[in-house]
Short mmCIF file of C-alpha atoms in Angstrom, two decimals:
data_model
loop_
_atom_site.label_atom_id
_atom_site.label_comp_id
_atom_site.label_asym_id
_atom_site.label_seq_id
_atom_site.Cartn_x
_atom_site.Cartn_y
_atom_site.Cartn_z
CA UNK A 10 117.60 174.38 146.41
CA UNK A 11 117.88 171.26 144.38
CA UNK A 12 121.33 170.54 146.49
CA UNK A 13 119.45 170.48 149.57
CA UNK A 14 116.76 168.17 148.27
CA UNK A 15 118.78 166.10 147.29
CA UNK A 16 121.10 165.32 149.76
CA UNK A 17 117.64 165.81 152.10
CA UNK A 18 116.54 162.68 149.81
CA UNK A 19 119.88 160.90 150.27
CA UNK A 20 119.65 160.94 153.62
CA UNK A 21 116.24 159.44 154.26
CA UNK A 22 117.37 156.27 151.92
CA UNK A 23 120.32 155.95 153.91
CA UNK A 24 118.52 156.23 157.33
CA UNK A 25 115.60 154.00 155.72
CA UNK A 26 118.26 151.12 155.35
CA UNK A 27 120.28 151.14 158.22
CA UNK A 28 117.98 152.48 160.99
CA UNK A 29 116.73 148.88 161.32
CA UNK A 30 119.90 147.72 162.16
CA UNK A 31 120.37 149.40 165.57
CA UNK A 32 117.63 146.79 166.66
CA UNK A 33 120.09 144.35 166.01
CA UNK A 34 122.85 146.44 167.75
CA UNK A 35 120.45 146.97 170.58
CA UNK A 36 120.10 142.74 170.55
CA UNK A 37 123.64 142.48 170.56
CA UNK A 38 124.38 144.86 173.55
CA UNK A 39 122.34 142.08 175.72
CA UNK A 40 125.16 139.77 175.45
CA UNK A 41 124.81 136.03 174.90
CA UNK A 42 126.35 132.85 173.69
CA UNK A 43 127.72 133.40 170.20
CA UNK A 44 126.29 130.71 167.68
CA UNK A 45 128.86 130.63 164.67
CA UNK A 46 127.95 128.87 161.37
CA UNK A 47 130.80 126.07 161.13
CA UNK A 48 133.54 126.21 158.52
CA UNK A 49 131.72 123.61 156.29
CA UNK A 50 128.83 125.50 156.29
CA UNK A 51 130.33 128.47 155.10
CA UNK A 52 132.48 127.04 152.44
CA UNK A 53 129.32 125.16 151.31
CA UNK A 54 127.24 128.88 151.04
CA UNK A 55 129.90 130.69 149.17
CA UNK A 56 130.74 127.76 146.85
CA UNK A 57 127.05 127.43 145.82
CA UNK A 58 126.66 131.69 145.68
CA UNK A 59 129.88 131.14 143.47
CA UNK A 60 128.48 128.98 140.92
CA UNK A 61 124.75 130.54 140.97
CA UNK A 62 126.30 133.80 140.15
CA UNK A 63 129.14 132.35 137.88
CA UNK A 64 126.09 130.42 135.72
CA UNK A 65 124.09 133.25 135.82
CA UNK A 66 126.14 135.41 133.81
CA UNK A 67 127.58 132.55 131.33
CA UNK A 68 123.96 132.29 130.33
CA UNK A 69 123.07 135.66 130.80
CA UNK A 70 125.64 137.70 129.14
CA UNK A 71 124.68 136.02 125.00
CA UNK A 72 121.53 136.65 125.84
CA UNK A 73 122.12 140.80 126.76
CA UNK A 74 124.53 141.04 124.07
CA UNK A 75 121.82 140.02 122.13
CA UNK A 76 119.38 142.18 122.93
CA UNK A 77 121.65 145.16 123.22
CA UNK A 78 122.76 144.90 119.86
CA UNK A 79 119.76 143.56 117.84
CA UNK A 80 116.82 142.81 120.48
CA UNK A 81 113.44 144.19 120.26
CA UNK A 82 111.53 145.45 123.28
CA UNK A 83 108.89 142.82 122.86
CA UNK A 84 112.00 140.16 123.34
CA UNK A 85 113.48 142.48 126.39
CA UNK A 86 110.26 142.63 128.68
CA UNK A 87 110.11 138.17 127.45
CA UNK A 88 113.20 137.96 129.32
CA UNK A 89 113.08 140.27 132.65
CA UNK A 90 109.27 139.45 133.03
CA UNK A 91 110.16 136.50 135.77
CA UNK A 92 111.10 139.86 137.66
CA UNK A 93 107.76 139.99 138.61
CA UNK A 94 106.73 136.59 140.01
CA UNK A 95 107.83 135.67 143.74
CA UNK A 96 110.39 133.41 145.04
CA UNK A 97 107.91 131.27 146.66
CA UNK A 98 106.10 130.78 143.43
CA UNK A 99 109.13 130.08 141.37
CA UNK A 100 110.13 127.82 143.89
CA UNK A 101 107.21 125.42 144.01
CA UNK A 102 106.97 125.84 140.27
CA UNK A 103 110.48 124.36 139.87
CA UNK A 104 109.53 121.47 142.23
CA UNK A 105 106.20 120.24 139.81
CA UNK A 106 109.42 120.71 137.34
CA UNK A 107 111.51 118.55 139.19
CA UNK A 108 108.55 115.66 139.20
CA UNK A 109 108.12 115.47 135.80
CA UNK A 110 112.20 115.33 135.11
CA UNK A 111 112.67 112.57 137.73
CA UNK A 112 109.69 110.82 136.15
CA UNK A 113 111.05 110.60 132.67
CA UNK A 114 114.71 110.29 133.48
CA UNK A 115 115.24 109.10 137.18
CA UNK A 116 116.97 112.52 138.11
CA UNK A 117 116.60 113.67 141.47
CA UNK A 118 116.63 117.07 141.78
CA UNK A 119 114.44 117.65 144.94
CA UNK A 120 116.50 117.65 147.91
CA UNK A 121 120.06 118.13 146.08
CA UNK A 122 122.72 121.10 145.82
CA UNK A 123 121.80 120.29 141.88
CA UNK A 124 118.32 121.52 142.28
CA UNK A 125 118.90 124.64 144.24
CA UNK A 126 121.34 125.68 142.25
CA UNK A 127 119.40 125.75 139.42
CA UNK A 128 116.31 127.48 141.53
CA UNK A 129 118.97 130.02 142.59
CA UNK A 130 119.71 130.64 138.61
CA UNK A 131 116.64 130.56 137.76
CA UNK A 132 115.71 133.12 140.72
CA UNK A 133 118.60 135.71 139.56
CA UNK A 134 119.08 135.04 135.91
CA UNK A 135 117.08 138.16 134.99
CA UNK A 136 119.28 140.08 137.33
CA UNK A 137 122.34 139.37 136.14
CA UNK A 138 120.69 140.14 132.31
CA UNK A 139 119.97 143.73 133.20
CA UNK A 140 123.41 144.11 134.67
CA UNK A 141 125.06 142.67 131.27
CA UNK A 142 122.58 144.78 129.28
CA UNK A 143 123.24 147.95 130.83
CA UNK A 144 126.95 147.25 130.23
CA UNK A 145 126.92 146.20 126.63
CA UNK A 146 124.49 148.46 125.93
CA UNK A 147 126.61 151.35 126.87
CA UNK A 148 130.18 150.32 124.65
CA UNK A 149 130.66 152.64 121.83
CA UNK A 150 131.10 150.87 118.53
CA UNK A 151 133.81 153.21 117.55
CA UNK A 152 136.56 151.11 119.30
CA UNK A 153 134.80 148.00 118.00
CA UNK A 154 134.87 149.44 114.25
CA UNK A 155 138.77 150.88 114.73
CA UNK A 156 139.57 146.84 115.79
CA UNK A 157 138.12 145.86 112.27
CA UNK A 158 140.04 148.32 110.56
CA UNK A 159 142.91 147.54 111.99
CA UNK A 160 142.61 143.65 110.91
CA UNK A 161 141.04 141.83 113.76
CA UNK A 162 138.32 139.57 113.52
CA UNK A 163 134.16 139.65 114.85
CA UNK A 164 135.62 137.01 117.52
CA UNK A 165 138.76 138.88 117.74
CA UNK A 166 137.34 142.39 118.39
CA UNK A 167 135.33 140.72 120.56
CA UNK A 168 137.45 139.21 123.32
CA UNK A 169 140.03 141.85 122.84
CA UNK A 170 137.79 145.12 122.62
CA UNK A 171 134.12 144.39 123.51
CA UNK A 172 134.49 142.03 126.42
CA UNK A 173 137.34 143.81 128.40
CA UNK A 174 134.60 146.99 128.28
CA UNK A 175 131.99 145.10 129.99
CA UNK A 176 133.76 143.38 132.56
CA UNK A 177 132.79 146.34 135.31
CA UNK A 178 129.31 144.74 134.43
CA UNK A 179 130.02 141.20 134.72
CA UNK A 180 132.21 141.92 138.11
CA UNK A 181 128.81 143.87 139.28
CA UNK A 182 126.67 140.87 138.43
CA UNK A 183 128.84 138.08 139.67
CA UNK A 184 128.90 140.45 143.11
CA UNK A 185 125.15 141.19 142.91
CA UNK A 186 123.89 137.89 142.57
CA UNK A 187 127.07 136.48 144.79
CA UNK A 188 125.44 138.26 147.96
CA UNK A 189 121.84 137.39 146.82
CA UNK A 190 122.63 133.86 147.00
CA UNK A 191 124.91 134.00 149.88
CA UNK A 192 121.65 135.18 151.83
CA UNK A 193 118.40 133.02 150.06
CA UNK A 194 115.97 131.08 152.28
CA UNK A 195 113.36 129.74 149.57
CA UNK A 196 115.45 128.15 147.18
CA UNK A 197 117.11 125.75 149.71
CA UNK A 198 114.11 125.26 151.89
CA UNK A 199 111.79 124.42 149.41
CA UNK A 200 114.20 122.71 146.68
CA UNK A 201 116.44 121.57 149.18
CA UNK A 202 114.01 120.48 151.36
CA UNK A 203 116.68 121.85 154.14
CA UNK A 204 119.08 118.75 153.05
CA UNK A 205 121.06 121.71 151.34
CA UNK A 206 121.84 123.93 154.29
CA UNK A 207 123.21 127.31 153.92
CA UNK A 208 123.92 130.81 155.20
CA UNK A 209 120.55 131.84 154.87
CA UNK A 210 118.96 128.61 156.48
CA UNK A 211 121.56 129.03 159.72
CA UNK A 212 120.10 132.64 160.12
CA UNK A 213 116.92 131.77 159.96
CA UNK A 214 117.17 129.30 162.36
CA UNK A 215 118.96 131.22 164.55
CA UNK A 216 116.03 133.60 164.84
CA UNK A 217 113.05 131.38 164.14
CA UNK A 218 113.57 128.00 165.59
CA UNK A 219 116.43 128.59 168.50
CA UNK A 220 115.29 131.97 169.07
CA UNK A 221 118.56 132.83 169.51
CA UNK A 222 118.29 136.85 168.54
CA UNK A 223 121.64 137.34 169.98
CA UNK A 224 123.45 135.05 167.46
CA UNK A 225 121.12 135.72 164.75
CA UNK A 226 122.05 139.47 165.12
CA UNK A 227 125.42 139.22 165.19
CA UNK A 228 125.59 137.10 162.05
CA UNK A 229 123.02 139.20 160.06
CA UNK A 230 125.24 142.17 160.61
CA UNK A 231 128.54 140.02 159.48
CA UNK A 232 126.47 139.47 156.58
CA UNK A 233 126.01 143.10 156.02
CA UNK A 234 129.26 144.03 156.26
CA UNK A 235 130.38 141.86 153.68
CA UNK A 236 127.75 143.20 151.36
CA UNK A 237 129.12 146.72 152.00
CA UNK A 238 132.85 145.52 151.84
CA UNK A 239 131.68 143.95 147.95
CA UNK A 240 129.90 146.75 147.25
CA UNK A 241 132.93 149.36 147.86
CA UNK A 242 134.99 146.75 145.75
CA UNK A 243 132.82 146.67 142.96
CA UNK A 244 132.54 150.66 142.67
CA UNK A 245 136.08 151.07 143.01
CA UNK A 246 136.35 148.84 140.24
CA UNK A 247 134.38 150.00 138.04
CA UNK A 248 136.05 153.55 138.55
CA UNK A 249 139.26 152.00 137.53
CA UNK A 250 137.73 150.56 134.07
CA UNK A 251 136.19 153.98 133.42
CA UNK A 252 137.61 155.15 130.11
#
């Protein structure tokens, strides 16, 4: 009984997610002029999900270690609590930032790959922190303790013994907030002010301002596939660092 429910439940998520796409396959069976993002474009998206994700973890991964091994739950729900405020709102928020940096130091931020970058970390930083967490969290200290005895060092155990453990959680980070960023509208619209255009803002023209459903279809589902191709990758990986 519990089997059936539960594959009964596994199935309605799975046809909850990827029912909506046969409107796009029904949108792509009328046929039409294919609208490809250019080259540029491209490289420009992934270099910028690159480094959101990349500085997302180098700032989130202290901070999980952190609270994995000596936080308090008072400093946990501190950190993940921008969870709960919208994209639009941390946008705009950012931008009064912005003003007041520019201000006092003549920094533009508005309007440059600079600013949305930091919008974009800002946006997934508490993402990638409950990724780390859950991986830290997890390591045994019996390895970590063995490393000691044997002679090696707190930075030493570390990098050797620690770090090597977590890396399925750092590779599912850098992947999570990788295809996050590879798809965000807000950040560069509203901290870009569309001067920083990416994968997300060619989409969303596509459908929005050329009304070109066709194109827009067939790019949203390229965009899918790569998110299932990373996912696969990342549990496959994982599998392989299971101990």
């Amino acid at each position: 009984m519990i089997r059936e429910v539960a594959l009964a439940a596994f199935a309605s998520v799975l046809l909850l997610f990827y029912v909506p796409f046969l409107a796009l396959g029904y949108y792509i069976a009328g046929g039409g002029e294919l609208r490809l993002p250019s080259p540029s474009l491209v490289l420009t998206t992934f270099g910028l999900a690159a480094l959101t994700a990349a500085v997302s973890i180098a700032v989130a991964y202290p901070a999980a270690y952190y609270l994995a091994k000596r936080g308090s739950e008072l400093e946990f729900a501190l950190l993940i609590a921008p969870l709960w405020v919208g994209t639009l709102l941390k946008a705009y928020s950012l931008l009064v930032l912005f003003a007041i940096v520019e201000r006092f130091t003549g920094v533009a931020l508005w309007g440059s790959a600079l600013g949305v970058l930091v919008g974009m970390v800002y946006e997934y930083l508490p993402y990638a922190l409950l990724t780390l967490y859950a991986a830290v969290e997890k390591v045994s200290e019996t390895p970590v303790n063995a490393a000691r005895v044997l002679g090696a060092g707190r930075l030493q155990a570390f990098l050797r013994v620690e770090l090597p453990l977590t890396m399925p959680g750092v590779l599912a980070a850098f992947i999570l907030i990788f295809l996050f960023a590879m798809g965000e509208v807000i950040m560069p619209a509203v901290l870009g002010a569309w001067k920083v255009y990416t994968f997300g803002s060619y989409v969303w023209d596509l459908y929005f301002k050329a009304r070109d459903i066709f194109s827009g279809s067939v790019v949203s589902l390229l965009l899918t596939g790569l998110s299932l191709l990373a996912t696969y990758v990342v549990v496959r990986t994982i599998r392989s660092f299971s101990i």
